[in-house]
């Protein structure tokens, strides 16, 4: 393979959004659902999808160069990565790719210089009522977001369940639990445990059909409403969404509801010390630009926990790209 020169590196990264955009469009069109074990020509795929054969072929050729689909001439079959784009794959990432590519995210990213200049989320410039309110008032996009959260969590849930014994808890509240995917997996692994799913009303509504008899749905806003009293709390990818002031407000609301000795389990992706590319470093910029949040170090989490009445106990690396930070209400 040719050496990757500084010129190549800049060219690839400067134009990298072209690859991302091809992925978003292919995920939106559902191309992966029309590819199977037998290689298919771009012509055949385009006919099924109502797309232009030449344009589709070029887009798939670029994605295949990045390991998404396997190209042989003008025929395409699945690579392990493109198989994950199928809607029916148990760990499907189609919704995640579609969510990252939502037009609102592109609009916000177009103006991201605002974040770099001010340290504030760019969203404040584009959506004065905030990111979460946008999804509340745009239900179709809200569904894509919630589905995407479920998709990304499915890649992590098996590792979480294997790394922590939840069976000693009587009731666990999942704060900002989305459609309840993590809570459902915990309940399934712990027959004696019940759950409370707490999230915004329009999100909890989406979990209504899926909730089991051992999961109570509690719609609410963690900045304004009382949280449930439980002996354990989970909060997955919640604290990273917020700046320190708001993060503390959420943690204090949990502490206010929690009895002494209750456990709090923060599930967050830690930024690695290694210098190379890392999803957590990219996620950190998404947090800055879209929400004004950040990926934090263990030390930063420990301090937030201490300031809100929790004592940090231990970090458990689930080996699934996410850590469990166990803390206790003191
Ligand atoms: C990044 S998602 C994480 C979802 C889920 N915990 C997971 O990891 O898949 C953040 C969640 O916080 C919820 N959320 C945002 N603001 C909230 C608020 N004020 N009160 C309750 N939930 C909120 C969102 O609806 C969303 O489900």
XYZ file of C-alpha atoms and ligand atoms in Angstrom:
357
model
C 0.000 0.000 0.000
C 1.280 3.517 -0.829
C 2.717 5.492 2.045
C 0.262 7.804 3.762
C 1.892 11.229 3.338
C 0.973 14.381 5.303
C -0.664 15.616 2.077
C -2.792 12.428 1.907
C -3.729 12.732 5.570
C -4.972 16.306 5.142
C -6.775 15.498 1.911
C -8.555 12.491 3.439
C -9.577 14.278 6.614
C -10.583 17.547 4.914
C -12.888 15.595 2.623
C -13.880 12.953 5.170
C -17.445 14.216 5.370
C -17.959 12.908 1.830
C -17.492 9.319 3.119
C -19.763 10.005 6.104
C -22.408 11.476 3.858
C -22.311 8.460 1.515
C -22.840 6.243 4.559
C -25.803 8.325 5.771
C -27.472 8.247 2.349
C -26.905 4.506 1.930
C -28.334 3.912 5.431
C -31.324 6.151 4.650
C -31.998 4.302 1.386
C -31.683 0.941 3.151
C -29.208 -0.361 0.541
C -27.843 -3.037 2.911
C -31.282 -4.674 3.104
C -31.084 -5.402 -0.633
C -27.641 -7.021 -0.511
C -27.384 -10.639 0.520
C -25.020 -13.600 0.243
C -24.971 -13.428 -3.582
C -23.075 -10.461 -5.083
C -25.425 -7.960 -6.733
C -24.664 -5.408 -9.425
C -25.179 -1.713 -8.809
C -27.646 -1.858 -11.708
C -29.816 -4.432 -9.891
C -29.580 -2.593 -6.580
C -30.424 0.736 -8.176
C -33.513 -0.805 -9.807
C -34.760 -2.112 -6.430
C -34.031 1.181 -4.691
C -35.185 3.600 -7.390
C -31.649 5.061 -7.538
C -29.288 6.034 -10.355
C -27.072 2.983 -11.132
C -23.889 4.906 -11.977
C -24.144 7.215 -8.922
C -24.973 4.318 -6.605
C -22.043 2.285 -7.966
C -19.609 5.148 -7.291
C -20.956 5.711 -3.783
C -20.692 2.002 -2.956
C -17.170 1.859 -4.447
C -16.066 4.627 -2.049
C -17.699 2.939 0.946
C -16.179 -0.407 -0.044
C -12.759 1.269 -0.034
C -13.447 1.977 3.640
C -14.554 -1.581 4.407
C -18.294 -0.963 4.129
C -19.490 -3.493 1.485
C -17.177 -5.697 -0.483
C -16.759 -4.620 -4.128
C -15.794 -6.851 -7.044
C -16.036 -4.820 -10.255
C -19.520 -3.407 -10.290
C -20.910 -6.095 -7.953
C -21.312 -5.697 -4.214
C -21.732 -8.073 -1.334
C -21.611 -7.679 2.390
C -18.533 -7.014 4.467
C -18.901 -7.430 8.259
C -19.440 -3.648 8.555
C -22.105 -3.376 5.836
C -23.948 -6.373 7.324
C -24.404 -4.236 10.462
C -26.323 -1.760 8.298
C -29.096 -4.295 7.638
C -32.325 -3.347 9.423
C -32.833 -6.946 10.573
C -29.365 -7.431 12.099
C -29.693 -7.941 15.891
C -26.960 -5.294 16.419
C -28.081 -3.124 13.502
C -26.312 0.247 13.330
C -28.518 1.536 10.506
C -30.455 3.856 12.807
C -27.225 5.144 14.330
C -25.827 6.074 10.895
C -29.137 7.740 9.989
C -29.212 9.677 13.277
C -25.696 11.073 12.875
C -26.723 12.135 9.364
C -29.962 13.866 10.382
C -30.271 17.239 8.609
C -30.458 19.039 11.966
C -27.019 17.670 12.900
C -25.582 18.897 9.588
C -27.121 22.326 10.113
C -25.582 22.565 13.573
C -22.174 21.299 12.405
C -22.131 23.862 9.591
C -21.917 26.547 12.295
C -19.585 24.692 14.699
C -17.053 27.551 14.634
C -19.405 29.083 17.206
C -18.433 26.361 19.709
C -14.737 26.750 19.024
C -14.924 30.533 19.490
C -17.161 30.573 22.554
C -16.917 27.138 24.198
C -20.715 26.979 24.021
C -22.812 24.409 22.151
C -23.470 25.502 18.563
C -27.035 24.306 19.107
C -27.745 27.483 21.113
C -27.325 29.436 17.861
C -29.473 27.150 15.713
C -32.074 25.823 18.172
C -32.757 28.350 20.948
C -35.101 25.829 22.639
C -32.350 23.194 22.757
C -31.558 19.854 21.186
C -33.980 17.711 23.230
C -36.846 20.075 22.596
C -36.173 19.813 18.863
C -36.835 16.073 19.037
C -39.952 16.648 21.147
C -41.369 18.851 18.392
C -40.073 16.737 15.463
C -41.338 13.245 16.332
C -40.050 11.546 13.183
C -36.474 12.663 13.867
C -37.033 11.941 17.571
C -37.852 8.342 16.698
C -34.660 8.058 14.627
C -32.667 9.424 17.590
C -34.240 7.015 20.083
C -33.803 4.081 17.709
C -30.143 5.095 17.286
C -29.605 5.074 21.052
C -31.054 1.581 21.200
C -28.771 0.530 18.322
C -25.549 1.835 19.877
C -26.507 0.401 23.274
C -27.107 -3.060 21.797
C -23.422 -3.292 20.967
C -22.616 -2.593 24.639
C -25.376 -4.242 26.671
C -23.994 -7.809 26.599
C -20.665 -6.517 27.972
C -22.457 -4.515 30.688
C -24.605 -7.441 31.839
C -21.561 -9.747 31.876
C -19.516 -7.272 33.945
C -21.866 -6.402 36.782
C -24.122 -8.389 39.081
C -27.449 -6.533 39.265
C -29.272 -9.381 41.004
C -28.864 -7.960 44.528
C -31.037 -4.942 43.740
C -34.747 -4.861 44.443
C -35.571 -1.853 42.227
C -33.362 -0.075 39.694
C -34.245 3.240 38.042
C -32.706 3.948 34.653
C -32.439 7.727 34.480
C -32.692 8.983 30.892
C -33.117 5.359 29.895
C -34.455 6.036 26.390
C -36.666 3.219 25.146
C -35.695 1.042 28.118
C -33.251 -1.248 26.287
C -30.640 -1.317 29.080
C -33.230 -1.671 31.833
C -34.982 -4.510 29.995
C -31.686 -6.389 29.637
C -30.922 -5.895 33.351
C -34.385 -7.088 34.375
C -34.097 -10.105 32.066
C -30.796 -11.027 33.744
C -32.161 -10.515 37.304
C -35.493 -12.249 37.873
C -35.973 -10.680 41.357
C -35.360 -7.099 40.211
C -37.939 -4.516 39.106
C -37.222 -1.373 37.135
C -38.384 2.204 36.715
C -37.759 3.805 33.343
C -37.403 7.563 33.697
C -37.120 9.767 30.587
C -38.934 12.618 28.847
C -42.625 11.865 28.143
C -42.307 11.541 24.343
C -39.419 9.071 24.785
C -41.056 6.932 27.484
C -44.134 6.770 25.255
C -42.044 4.876 22.677
C -41.204 2.251 25.325
C -44.850 1.656 26.251
C -45.328 -1.404 24.017
C -41.996 -2.978 24.912
C -42.093 -2.576 28.708
C -42.369 -5.767 30.735
C -44.599 -6.179 33.788
C -41.539 -5.592 35.989
C -40.804 -2.182 34.441
C -42.738 0.890 35.541
C -42.695 3.846 33.183
C -42.150 7.232 34.782
C -42.187 10.144 32.335
C -40.541 13.294 33.609
C -37.796 15.890 33.419
C -34.816 15.270 35.697
C -34.332 19.018 36.189
C -37.856 19.595 37.486
C -39.571 16.377 38.523
C -39.099 14.097 41.514
C -37.083 10.963 40.686
C -38.129 7.531 41.964
C -36.816 6.113 45.267
C -34.853 2.942 44.422
C -31.906 0.993 45.750
C -29.911 1.477 42.535
C -29.777 3.940 39.657
C -28.260 3.600 36.208
C -27.523 6.550 33.917
C -26.015 5.570 30.574
C -24.555 8.309 28.352
C -26.442 10.919 30.369
C -23.843 12.934 32.290
C -21.694 13.413 29.158
C -24.610 15.294 27.540
C -24.307 18.200 29.989
C -21.905 20.849 31.266
C -20.694 20.558 34.866
C -23.465 22.728 36.307
C -26.266 20.701 34.702
C -24.465 17.399 35.344
C -24.312 18.278 39.038
C -28.010 19.184 39.037
C -28.879 15.717 37.649
C -26.607 13.917 40.126
C -28.033 15.938 43.024
C -31.587 15.128 41.902
C -30.687 11.428 41.974
C -29.050 11.836 45.400
C -32.156 13.675 46.658
C -34.334 10.685 45.701
C -31.884 7.942 46.713
C -31.784 6.395 50.180
C -28.352 6.342 51.867
C -26.244 3.408 50.582
C -28.136 3.286 47.278
C -25.832 2.534 44.342
C -25.417 4.840 41.360
C -23.964 3.302 38.204
C -22.802 5.825 35.620
C -22.184 4.202 32.262
C -19.847 6.390 30.252
C -17.125 6.100 27.620
C -13.752 7.224 28.918
C -11.356 9.133 26.669
C -8.286 6.959 26.260
C -4.803 8.292 27.001
C -3.579 6.782 23.713
C -2.827 9.396 21.042
C -4.548 7.657 18.096
C -8.072 8.018 16.706
C -10.687 7.059 19.287
C -14.491 7.155 19.148
C -14.551 8.871 22.572
C -12.581 11.824 21.186
C -15.126 12.222 18.388
C -18.032 11.766 20.800
C -16.491 14.529 22.915
C -16.786 16.957 19.982
C -20.396 15.861 19.318
C -21.087 16.656 22.982
C -19.403 20.078 22.706
C -21.157 21.084 19.505
C -24.615 19.536 19.905
C -25.174 19.663 23.664
C -22.468 21.612 25.509
C -21.476 18.403 27.311
C -18.137 16.560 27.362
C -16.448 13.159 27.722
C -14.814 13.273 31.155
C -11.865 11.590 32.830
C -12.326 9.318 35.824
C -11.007 12.084 38.064
C -13.599 14.551 36.718
C -16.406 12.043 37.364
C -15.120 11.329 40.854
C -15.242 15.034 41.691
C -18.769 15.497 40.295
C -19.920 12.486 42.307
C -18.332 13.790 45.516
C -19.919 17.244 45.073
C -23.352 15.664 44.711
C -23.267 13.373 47.769
C -21.945 10.141 46.243
C -18.699 8.343 47.026
C -16.957 6.793 44.012
C -16.267 3.084 44.649
C -14.777 1.541 41.495
C -14.525 1.609 37.700
C -15.463 -1.532 35.793
C -14.296 -1.677 32.190
C -16.970 -3.686 30.376
C -14.627 -4.225 27.368
C -17.543 -2.993 25.249
C -16.380 0.604 24.827
C -18.080 1.764 28.005
C -17.172 1.806 31.705
C -19.395 1.351 34.736
C -18.549 3.882 37.453
C -19.996 2.547 40.675
C -20.776 5.075 43.411
C -22.693 4.978 46.680
C -25.039 7.549 48.230
C -23.358 8.774 51.448
C -27.750 10.132 24.890
S -29.391 9.608 25.262
C -29.060 8.137 26.202
C -30.215 7.173 26.211
C -29.925 5.843 26.946
N -29.533 6.059 28.325
C -28.859 5.072 26.218
O -27.678 5.140 26.579
O -29.173 4.424 25.210
C -29.904 10.761 26.503
C -31.289 10.547 27.045
O -31.561 11.587 27.998
C -32.922 11.929 27.889
N -33.134 13.280 28.444
C -32.689 14.456 27.961
N -33.101 15.463 28.737
C -33.827 14.910 29.730
C -34.522 15.449 30.869
N -34.526 16.768 31.086
N -35.166 14.597 31.702
C -35.150 13.255 31.450
N -34.499 12.679 30.408
C -33.846 13.510 29.554
C -33.155 11.872 26.383
O -34.513 11.806 26.057
C -32.376 10.629 25.993
O -33.174 9.472 26.062
